PDB file of C-alpha atoms in Angstrom:
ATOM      1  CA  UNK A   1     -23.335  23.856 -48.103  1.00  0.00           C
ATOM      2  CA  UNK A   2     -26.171  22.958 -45.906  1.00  0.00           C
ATOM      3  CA  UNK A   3     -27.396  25.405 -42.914  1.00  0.00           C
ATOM      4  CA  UNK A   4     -25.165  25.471 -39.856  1.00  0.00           C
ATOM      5  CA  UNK A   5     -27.142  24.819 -36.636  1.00  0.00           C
ATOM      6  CA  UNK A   6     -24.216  25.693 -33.995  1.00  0.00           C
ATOM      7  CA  UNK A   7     -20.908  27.235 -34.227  1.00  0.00           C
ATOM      8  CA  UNK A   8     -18.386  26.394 -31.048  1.00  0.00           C
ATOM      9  CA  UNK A   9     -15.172  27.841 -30.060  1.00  0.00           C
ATOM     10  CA  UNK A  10     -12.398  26.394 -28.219  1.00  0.00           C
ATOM     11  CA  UNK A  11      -9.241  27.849 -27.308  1.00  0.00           C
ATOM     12  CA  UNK A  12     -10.090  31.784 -27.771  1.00  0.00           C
ATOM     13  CA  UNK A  13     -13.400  34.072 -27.253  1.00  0.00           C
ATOM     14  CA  UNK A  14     -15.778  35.748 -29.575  1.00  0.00           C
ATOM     15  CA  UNK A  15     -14.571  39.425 -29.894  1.00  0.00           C
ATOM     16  CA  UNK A  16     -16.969  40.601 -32.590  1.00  0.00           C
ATOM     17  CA  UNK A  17     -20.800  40.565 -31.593  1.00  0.00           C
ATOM     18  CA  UNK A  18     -21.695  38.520 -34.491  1.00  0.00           C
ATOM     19  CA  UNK A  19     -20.532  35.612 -32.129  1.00  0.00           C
ATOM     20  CA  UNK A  20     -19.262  33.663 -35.746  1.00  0.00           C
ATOM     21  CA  UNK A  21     -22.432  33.805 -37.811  1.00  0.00           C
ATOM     22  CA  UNK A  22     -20.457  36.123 -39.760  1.00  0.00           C
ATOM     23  CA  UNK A  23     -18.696  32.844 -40.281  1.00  0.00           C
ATOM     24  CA  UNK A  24     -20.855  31.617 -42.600  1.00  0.00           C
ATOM     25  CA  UNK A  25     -22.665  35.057 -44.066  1.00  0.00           C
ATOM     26  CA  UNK A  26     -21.567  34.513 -47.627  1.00  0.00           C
ATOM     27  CA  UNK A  27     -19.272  37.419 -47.186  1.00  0.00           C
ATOM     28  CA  UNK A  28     -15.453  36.737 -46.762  1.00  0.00           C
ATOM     29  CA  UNK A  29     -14.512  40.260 -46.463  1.00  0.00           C
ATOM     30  CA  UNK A  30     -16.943  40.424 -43.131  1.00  0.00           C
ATOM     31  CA  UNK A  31     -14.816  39.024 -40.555  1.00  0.00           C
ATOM     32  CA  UNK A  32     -15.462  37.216 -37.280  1.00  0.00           C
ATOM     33  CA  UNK A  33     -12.258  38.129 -34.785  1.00  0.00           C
ATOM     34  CA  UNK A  34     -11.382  35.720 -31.891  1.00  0.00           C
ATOM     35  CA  UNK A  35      -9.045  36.005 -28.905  1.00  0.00           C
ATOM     36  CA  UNK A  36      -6.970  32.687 -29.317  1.00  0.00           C
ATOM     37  CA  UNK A  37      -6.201  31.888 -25.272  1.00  0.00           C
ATOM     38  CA  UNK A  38      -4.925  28.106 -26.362  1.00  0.00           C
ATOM     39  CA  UNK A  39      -5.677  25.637 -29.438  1.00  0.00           C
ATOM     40  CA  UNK A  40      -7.431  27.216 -31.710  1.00  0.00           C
ATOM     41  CA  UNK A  41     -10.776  25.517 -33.161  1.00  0.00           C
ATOM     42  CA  UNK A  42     -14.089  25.939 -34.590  1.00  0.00           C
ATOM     43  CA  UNK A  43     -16.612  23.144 -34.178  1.00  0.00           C
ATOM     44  CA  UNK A  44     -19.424  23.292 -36.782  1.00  0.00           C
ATOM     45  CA  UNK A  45     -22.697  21.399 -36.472  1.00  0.00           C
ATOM     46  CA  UNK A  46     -24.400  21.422 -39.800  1.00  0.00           C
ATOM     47  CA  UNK A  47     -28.256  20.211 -40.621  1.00  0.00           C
ATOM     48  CA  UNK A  48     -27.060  17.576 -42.947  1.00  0.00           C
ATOM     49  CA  UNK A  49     -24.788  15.114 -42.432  1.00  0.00           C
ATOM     50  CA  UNK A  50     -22.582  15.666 -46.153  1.00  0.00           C
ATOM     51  CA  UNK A  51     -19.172  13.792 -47.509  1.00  0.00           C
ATOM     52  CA  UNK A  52     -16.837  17.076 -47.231  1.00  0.00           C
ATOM     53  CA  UNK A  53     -14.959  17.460 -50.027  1.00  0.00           C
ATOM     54  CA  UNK A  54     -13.888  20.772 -49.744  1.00  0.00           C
ATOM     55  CA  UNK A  55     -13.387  23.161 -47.141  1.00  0.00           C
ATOM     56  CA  UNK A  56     -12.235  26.736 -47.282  1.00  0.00           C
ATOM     57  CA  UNK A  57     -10.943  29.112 -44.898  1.00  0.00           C
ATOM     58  CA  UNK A  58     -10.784  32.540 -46.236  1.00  0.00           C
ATOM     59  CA  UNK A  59     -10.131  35.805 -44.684  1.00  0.00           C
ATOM     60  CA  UNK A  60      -7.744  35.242 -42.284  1.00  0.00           C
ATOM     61  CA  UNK A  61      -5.513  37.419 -40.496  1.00  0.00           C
ATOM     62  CA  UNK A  62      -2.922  34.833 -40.338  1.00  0.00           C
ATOM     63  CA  UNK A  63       0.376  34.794 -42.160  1.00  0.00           C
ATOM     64  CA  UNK A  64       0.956  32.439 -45.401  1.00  0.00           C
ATOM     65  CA  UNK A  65       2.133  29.347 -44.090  1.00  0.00           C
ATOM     66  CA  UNK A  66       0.138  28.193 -41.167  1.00  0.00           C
ATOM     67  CA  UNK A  67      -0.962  24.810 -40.579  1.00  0.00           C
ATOM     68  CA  UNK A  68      -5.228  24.692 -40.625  1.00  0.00           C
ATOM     69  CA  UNK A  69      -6.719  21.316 -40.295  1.00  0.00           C
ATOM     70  CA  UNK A  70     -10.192  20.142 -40.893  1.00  0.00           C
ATOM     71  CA  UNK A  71     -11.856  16.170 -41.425  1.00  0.00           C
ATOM     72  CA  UNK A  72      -8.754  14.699 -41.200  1.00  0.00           C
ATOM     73  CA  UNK A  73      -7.023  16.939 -44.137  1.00  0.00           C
ATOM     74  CA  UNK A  74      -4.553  19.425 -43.417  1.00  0.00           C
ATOM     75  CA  UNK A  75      -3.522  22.652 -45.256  1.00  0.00           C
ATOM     76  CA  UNK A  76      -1.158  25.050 -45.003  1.00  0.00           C
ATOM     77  CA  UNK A  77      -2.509  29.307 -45.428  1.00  0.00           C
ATOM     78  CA  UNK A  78      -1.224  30.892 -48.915  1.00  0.00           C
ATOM     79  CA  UNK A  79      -1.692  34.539 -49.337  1.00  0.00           C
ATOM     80  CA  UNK A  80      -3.280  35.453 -53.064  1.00  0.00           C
ATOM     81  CA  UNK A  81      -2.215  38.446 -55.316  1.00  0.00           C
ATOM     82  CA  UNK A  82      -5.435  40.107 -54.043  1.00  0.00           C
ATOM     83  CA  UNK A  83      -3.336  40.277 -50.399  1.00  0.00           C
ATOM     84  CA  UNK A  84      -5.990  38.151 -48.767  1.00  0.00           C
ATOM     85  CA  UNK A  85      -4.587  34.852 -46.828  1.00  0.00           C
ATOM     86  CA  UNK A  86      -6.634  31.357 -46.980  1.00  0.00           C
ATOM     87  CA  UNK A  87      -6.564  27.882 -46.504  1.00  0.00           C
ATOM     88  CA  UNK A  88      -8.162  25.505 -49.208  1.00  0.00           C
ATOM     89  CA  UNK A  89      -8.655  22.017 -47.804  1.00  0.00           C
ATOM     90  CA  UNK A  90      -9.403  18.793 -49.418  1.00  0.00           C
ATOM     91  CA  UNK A  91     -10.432  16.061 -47.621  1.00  0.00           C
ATOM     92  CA  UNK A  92     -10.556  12.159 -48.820  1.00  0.00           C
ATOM     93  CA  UNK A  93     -13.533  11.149 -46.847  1.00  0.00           C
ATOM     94  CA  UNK A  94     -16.321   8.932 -47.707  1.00  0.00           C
ATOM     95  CA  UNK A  95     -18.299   8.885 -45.163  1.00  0.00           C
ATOM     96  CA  UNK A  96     -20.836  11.597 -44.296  1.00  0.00           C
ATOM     97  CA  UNK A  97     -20.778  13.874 -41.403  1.00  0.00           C
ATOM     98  CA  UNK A  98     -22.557  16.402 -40.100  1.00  0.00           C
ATOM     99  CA  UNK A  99     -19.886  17.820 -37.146  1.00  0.00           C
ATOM    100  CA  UNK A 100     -16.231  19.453 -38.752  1.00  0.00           C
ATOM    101  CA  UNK A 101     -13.744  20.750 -36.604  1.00  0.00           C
ATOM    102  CA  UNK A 102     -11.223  23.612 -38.082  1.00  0.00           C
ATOM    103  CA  UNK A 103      -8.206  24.288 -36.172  1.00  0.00           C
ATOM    104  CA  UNK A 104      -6.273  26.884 -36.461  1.00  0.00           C
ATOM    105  CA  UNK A 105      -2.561  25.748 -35.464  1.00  0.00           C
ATOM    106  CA  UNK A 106      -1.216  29.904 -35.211  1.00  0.00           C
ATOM    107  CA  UNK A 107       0.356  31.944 -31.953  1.00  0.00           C
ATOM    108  CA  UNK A 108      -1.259  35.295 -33.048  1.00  0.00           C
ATOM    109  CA  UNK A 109      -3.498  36.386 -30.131  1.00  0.00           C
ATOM    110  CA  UNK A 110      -5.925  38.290 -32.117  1.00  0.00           C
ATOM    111  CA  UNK A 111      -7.672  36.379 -35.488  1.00  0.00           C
ATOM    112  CA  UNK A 112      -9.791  37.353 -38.367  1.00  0.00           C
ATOM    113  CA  UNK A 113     -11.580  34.442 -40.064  1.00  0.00           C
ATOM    114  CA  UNK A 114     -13.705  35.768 -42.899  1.00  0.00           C
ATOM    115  CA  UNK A 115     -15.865  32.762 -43.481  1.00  0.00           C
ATOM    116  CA  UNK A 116     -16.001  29.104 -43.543  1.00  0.00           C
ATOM    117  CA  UNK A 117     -17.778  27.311 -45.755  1.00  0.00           C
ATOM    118  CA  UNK A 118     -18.064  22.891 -45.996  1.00  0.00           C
ATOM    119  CA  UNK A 119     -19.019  21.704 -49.449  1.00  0.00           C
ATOM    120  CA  UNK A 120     -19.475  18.374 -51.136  1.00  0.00           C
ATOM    121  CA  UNK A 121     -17.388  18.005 -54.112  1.00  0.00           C
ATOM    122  CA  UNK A 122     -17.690  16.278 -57.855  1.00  0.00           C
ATOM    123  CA  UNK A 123     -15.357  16.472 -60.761  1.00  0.00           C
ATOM    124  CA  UNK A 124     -17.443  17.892 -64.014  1.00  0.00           C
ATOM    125  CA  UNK A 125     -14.529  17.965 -66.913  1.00  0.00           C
ATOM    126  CA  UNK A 126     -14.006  21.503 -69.041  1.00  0.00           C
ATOM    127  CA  UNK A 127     -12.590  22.048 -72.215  1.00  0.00           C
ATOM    128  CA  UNK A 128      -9.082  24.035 -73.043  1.00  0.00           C
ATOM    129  CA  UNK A 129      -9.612  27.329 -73.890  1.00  0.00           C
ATOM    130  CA  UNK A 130     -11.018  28.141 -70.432  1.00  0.00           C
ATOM    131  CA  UNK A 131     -10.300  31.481 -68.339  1.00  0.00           C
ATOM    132  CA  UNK A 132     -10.402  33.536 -65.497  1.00  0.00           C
ATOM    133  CA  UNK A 133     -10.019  37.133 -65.568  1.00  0.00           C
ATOM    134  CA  UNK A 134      -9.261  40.056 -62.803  1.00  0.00           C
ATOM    135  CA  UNK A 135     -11.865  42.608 -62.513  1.00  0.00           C
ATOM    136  CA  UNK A 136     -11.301  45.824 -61.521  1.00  0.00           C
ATOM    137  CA  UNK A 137     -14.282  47.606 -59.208  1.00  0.00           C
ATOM    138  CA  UNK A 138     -12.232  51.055 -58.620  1.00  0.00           C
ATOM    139  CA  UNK A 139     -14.389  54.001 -59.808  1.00  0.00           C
ATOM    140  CA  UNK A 140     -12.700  56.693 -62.349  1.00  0.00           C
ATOM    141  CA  UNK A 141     -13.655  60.078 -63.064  1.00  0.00           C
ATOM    142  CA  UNK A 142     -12.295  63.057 -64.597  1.00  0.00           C
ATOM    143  CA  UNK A 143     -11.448  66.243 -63.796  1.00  0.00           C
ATOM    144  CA  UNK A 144     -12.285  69.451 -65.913  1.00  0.00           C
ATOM    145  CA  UNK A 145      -8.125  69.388 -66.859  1.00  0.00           C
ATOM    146  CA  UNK A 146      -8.697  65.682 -67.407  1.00  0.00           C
ATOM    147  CA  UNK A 147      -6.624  64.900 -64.857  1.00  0.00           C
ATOM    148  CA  UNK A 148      -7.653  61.026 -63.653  1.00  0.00           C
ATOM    149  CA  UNK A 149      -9.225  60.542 -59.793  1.00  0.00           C
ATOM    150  CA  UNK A 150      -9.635  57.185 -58.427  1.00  0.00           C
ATOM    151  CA  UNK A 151     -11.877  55.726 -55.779  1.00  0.00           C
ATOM    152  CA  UNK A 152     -10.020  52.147 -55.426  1.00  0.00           C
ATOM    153  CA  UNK A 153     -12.159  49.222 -55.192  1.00  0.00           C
ATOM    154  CA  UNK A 154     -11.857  45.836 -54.662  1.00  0.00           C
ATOM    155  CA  UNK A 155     -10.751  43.252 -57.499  1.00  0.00           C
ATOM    156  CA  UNK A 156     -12.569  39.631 -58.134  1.00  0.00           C
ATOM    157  CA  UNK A 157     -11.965  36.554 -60.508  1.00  0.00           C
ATOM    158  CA  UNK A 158     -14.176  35.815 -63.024  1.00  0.00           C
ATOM    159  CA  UNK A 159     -14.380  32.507 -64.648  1.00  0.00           C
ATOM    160  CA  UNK A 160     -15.834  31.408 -67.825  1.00  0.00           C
ATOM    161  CA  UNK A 161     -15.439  27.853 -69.395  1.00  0.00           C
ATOM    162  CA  UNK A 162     -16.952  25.354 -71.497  1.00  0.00           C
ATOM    163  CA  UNK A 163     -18.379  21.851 -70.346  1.00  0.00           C
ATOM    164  CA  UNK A 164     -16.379  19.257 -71.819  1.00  0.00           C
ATOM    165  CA  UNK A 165     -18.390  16.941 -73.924  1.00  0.00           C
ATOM    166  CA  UNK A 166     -20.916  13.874 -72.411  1.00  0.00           C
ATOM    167  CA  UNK A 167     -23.073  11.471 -72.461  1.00  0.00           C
ATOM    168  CA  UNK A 168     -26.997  12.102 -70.905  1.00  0.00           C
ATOM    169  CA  UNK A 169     -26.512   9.725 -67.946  1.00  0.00           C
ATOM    170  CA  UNK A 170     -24.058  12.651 -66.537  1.00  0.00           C
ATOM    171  CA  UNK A 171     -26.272  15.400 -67.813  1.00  0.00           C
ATOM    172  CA  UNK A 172     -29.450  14.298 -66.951  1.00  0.00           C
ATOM    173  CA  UNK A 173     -29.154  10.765 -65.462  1.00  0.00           C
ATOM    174  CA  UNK A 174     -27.382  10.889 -61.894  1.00  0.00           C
ATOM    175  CA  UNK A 175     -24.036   9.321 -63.352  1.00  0.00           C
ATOM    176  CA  UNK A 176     -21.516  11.460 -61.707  1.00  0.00           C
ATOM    177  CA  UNK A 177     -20.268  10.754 -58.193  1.00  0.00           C
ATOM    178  CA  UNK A 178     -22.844  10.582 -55.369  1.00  0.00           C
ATOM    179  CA  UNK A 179     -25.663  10.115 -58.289  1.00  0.00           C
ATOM    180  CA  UNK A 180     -25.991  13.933 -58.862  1.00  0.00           C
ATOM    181  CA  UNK A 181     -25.294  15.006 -62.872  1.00  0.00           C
ATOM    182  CA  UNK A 182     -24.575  18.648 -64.474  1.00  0.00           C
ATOM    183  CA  UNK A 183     -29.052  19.334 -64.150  1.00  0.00           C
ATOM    184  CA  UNK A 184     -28.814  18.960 -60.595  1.00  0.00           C
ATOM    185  CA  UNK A 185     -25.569  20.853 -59.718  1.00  0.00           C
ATOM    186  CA  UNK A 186     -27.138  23.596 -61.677  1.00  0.00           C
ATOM    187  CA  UNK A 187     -30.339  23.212 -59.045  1.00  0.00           C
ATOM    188  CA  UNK A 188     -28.144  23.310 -56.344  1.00  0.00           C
ATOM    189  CA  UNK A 189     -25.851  26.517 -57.108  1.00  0.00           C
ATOM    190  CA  UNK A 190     -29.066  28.230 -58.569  1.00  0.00           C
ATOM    191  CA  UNK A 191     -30.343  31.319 -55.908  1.00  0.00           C
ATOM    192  CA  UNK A 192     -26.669  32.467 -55.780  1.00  0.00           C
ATOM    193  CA  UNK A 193     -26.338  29.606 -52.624  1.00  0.00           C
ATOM    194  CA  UNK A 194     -22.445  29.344 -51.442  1.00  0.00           C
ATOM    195  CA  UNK A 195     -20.275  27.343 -53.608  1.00  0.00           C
ATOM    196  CA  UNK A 196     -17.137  27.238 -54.929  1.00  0.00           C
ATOM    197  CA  UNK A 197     -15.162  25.721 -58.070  1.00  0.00           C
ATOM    198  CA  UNK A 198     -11.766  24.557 -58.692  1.00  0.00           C
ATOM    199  CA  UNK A 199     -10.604  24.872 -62.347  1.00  0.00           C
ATOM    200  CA  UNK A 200      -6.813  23.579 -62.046  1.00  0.00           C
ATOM    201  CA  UNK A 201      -5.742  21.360 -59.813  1.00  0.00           C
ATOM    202  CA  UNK A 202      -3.437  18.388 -60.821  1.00  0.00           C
ATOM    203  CA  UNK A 203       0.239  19.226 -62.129  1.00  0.00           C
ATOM    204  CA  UNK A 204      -0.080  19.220 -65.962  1.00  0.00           C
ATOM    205  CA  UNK A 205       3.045  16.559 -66.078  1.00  0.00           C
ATOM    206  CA  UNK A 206       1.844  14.378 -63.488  1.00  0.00           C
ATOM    207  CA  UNK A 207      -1.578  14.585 -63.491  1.00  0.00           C
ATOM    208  CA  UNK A 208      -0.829  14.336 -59.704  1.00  0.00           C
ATOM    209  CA  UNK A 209      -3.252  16.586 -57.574  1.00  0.00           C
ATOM    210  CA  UNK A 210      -1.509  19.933 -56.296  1.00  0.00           C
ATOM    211  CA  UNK A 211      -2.729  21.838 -53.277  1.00  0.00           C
ATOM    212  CA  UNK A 212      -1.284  24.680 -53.875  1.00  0.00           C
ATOM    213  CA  UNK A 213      -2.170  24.662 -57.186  1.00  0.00           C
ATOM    214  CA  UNK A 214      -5.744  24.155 -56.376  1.00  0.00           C
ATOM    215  CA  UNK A 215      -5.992  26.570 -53.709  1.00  0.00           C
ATOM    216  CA  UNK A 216      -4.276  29.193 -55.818  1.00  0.00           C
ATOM    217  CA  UNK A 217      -7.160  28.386 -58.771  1.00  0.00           C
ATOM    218  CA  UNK A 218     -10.314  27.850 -56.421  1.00  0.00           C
ATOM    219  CA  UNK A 219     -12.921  30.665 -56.301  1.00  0.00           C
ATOM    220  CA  UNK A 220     -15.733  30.961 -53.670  1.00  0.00           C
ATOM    221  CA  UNK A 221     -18.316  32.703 -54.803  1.00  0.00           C
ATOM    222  CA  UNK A 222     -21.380  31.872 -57.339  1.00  0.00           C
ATOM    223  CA  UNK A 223     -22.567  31.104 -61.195  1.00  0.00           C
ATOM    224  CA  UNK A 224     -23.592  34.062 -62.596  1.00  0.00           C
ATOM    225  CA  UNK A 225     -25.017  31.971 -65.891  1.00  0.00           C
ATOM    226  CA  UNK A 226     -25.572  28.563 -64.409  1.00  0.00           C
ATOM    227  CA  UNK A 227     -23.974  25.307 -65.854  1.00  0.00           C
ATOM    228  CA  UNK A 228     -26.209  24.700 -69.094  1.00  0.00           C
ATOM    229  CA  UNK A 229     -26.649  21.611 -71.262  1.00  0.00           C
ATOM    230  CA  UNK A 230     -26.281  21.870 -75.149  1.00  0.00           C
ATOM    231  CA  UNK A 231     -26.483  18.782 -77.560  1.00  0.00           C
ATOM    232  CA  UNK A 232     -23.554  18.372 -80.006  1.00  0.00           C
ATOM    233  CA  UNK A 233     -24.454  14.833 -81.064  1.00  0.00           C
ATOM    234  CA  UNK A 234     -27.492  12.652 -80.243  1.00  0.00           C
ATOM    235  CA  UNK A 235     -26.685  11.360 -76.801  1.00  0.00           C
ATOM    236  CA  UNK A 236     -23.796  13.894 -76.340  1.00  0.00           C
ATOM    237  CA  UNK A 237     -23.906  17.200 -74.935  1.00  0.00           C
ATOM    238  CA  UNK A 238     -21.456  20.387 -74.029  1.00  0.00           C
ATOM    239  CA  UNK A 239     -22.331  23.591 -72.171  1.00  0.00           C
ATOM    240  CA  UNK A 240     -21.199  26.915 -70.852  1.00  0.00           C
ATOM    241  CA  UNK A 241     -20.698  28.463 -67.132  1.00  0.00           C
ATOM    242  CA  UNK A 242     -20.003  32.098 -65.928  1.00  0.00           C
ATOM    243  CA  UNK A 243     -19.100  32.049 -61.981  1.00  0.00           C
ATOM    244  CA  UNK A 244     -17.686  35.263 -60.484  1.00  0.00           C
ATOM    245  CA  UNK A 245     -15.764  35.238 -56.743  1.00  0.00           C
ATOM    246  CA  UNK A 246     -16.939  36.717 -54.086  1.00  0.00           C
ATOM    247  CA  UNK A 247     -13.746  38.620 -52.448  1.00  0.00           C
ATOM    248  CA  UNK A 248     -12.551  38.337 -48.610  1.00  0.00           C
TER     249      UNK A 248
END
């Protein structure tokens, strides 16, 4: 996600004295809270005009169920097993931009938004046998009578999978969309910079794309081993990525 210049509110007032940089900290479970006072929305300037293919809204405050809208795509808030509520977007524009609105279409006075973050998008194919597990952060000691205390922590997904099989031009020759390949979205997720990935996302009959589906699978967060590029076959090559979510 490129660096956002300015961050305007209409319909509500800062409340926190971050003024909604912690809107785009890199930590969802730091939350920005706004006085609604009409139509709620967020106008974000970025420094680079990008196609926005994905837009998340996490850590909000907001029942499941509310309408968010953002570059002409509209979502509705779904509340995860963790508890947290968010709002997974996915527009179909082509054309860069460098100005998104959000708007938040709720009647609760007081809101929590946890972060907001505006990313291009590209399809890289994985092999079956992928997974995602639940980790648990609570600490565990015990007692002398070995009795069990807890200090509960926070849970967080972690993903590992296996590139699915291809030729150089989309490893190392700019072939997939917008003439970036698997070398240089490794570059650009490397320095744990904000990104996000999207495992499952089309109904396995269909092969129709399902939002809730996708926003039920998508993690925020970063690569933790970064997307690399093994050869199986002369001009073919797999590879293997670790990416861990970063909780609201």
């Amino acid at each position: 996600m490129p660096a956002v210049e300015t961050a305007t509110l209409t319909g509500g007032t800062w409340l926190t004295a971050d003024q909604g940089s912690a809107l785009f900290d890199g930590k969802p479970a730091r939350a920005t809270r706004v006085r609604r006072t009409g139509d709620l929305a967020i106008t974000i300037t970025l420094a680079q005009a990008i196609v926005p293919g994905i837009i998340a809204v996490l850590g909000l405050s907001v029942p499941a169920g509310v309408e968010v809208r953002a570059a002409g795509a509209t979502a509705t808030t779904v509340k995860l097993p963790d508890g947290s509520v968010c709002a997974w977007l996915f527009p179909a524009a082509t054309a860069p931009v460098a100005v998104v609105s959000v708007e938040i279409d709720t009647t609760a006075i007081n809101v929590d938004i946890g972060e907001i973050a505006i990313f291009r998008s590209v399809d890289v194919g994985i092999s079956d046998g992928w997974g995602v597990v639940t980790i648990d952060t609570s600490a565990h000691t015990r007692t002398k009578g070995a009795q069990l205390n807890t200090v509960a922590g926070a849970t967080y997904r972690r993903l590992t999978c296996n590139l699915s099989g291809r030729p150089t031009e989309l490893v190392r020759g700019g072939g997939l969309a917008g003439g970036v390949d698997w070398e240089a979205i490794a570059a650009a997720m490397a320095g744990r910079r904000r990104s996000c990935l999207v495992p499952q996302f089309r109904d396995i009959a269909s092969k129709v794309f399902d939002p809730a589906l996708a926003a039920r699978s998508a993690m925020y967060g970063y690569p933790t081993q970064l997307p690399s590029a093994e050869n199986i076959s002369r001009n073919y090559f797999t590879g293997s990525l670790e990416y861990e979510e970063v909780p609201a």
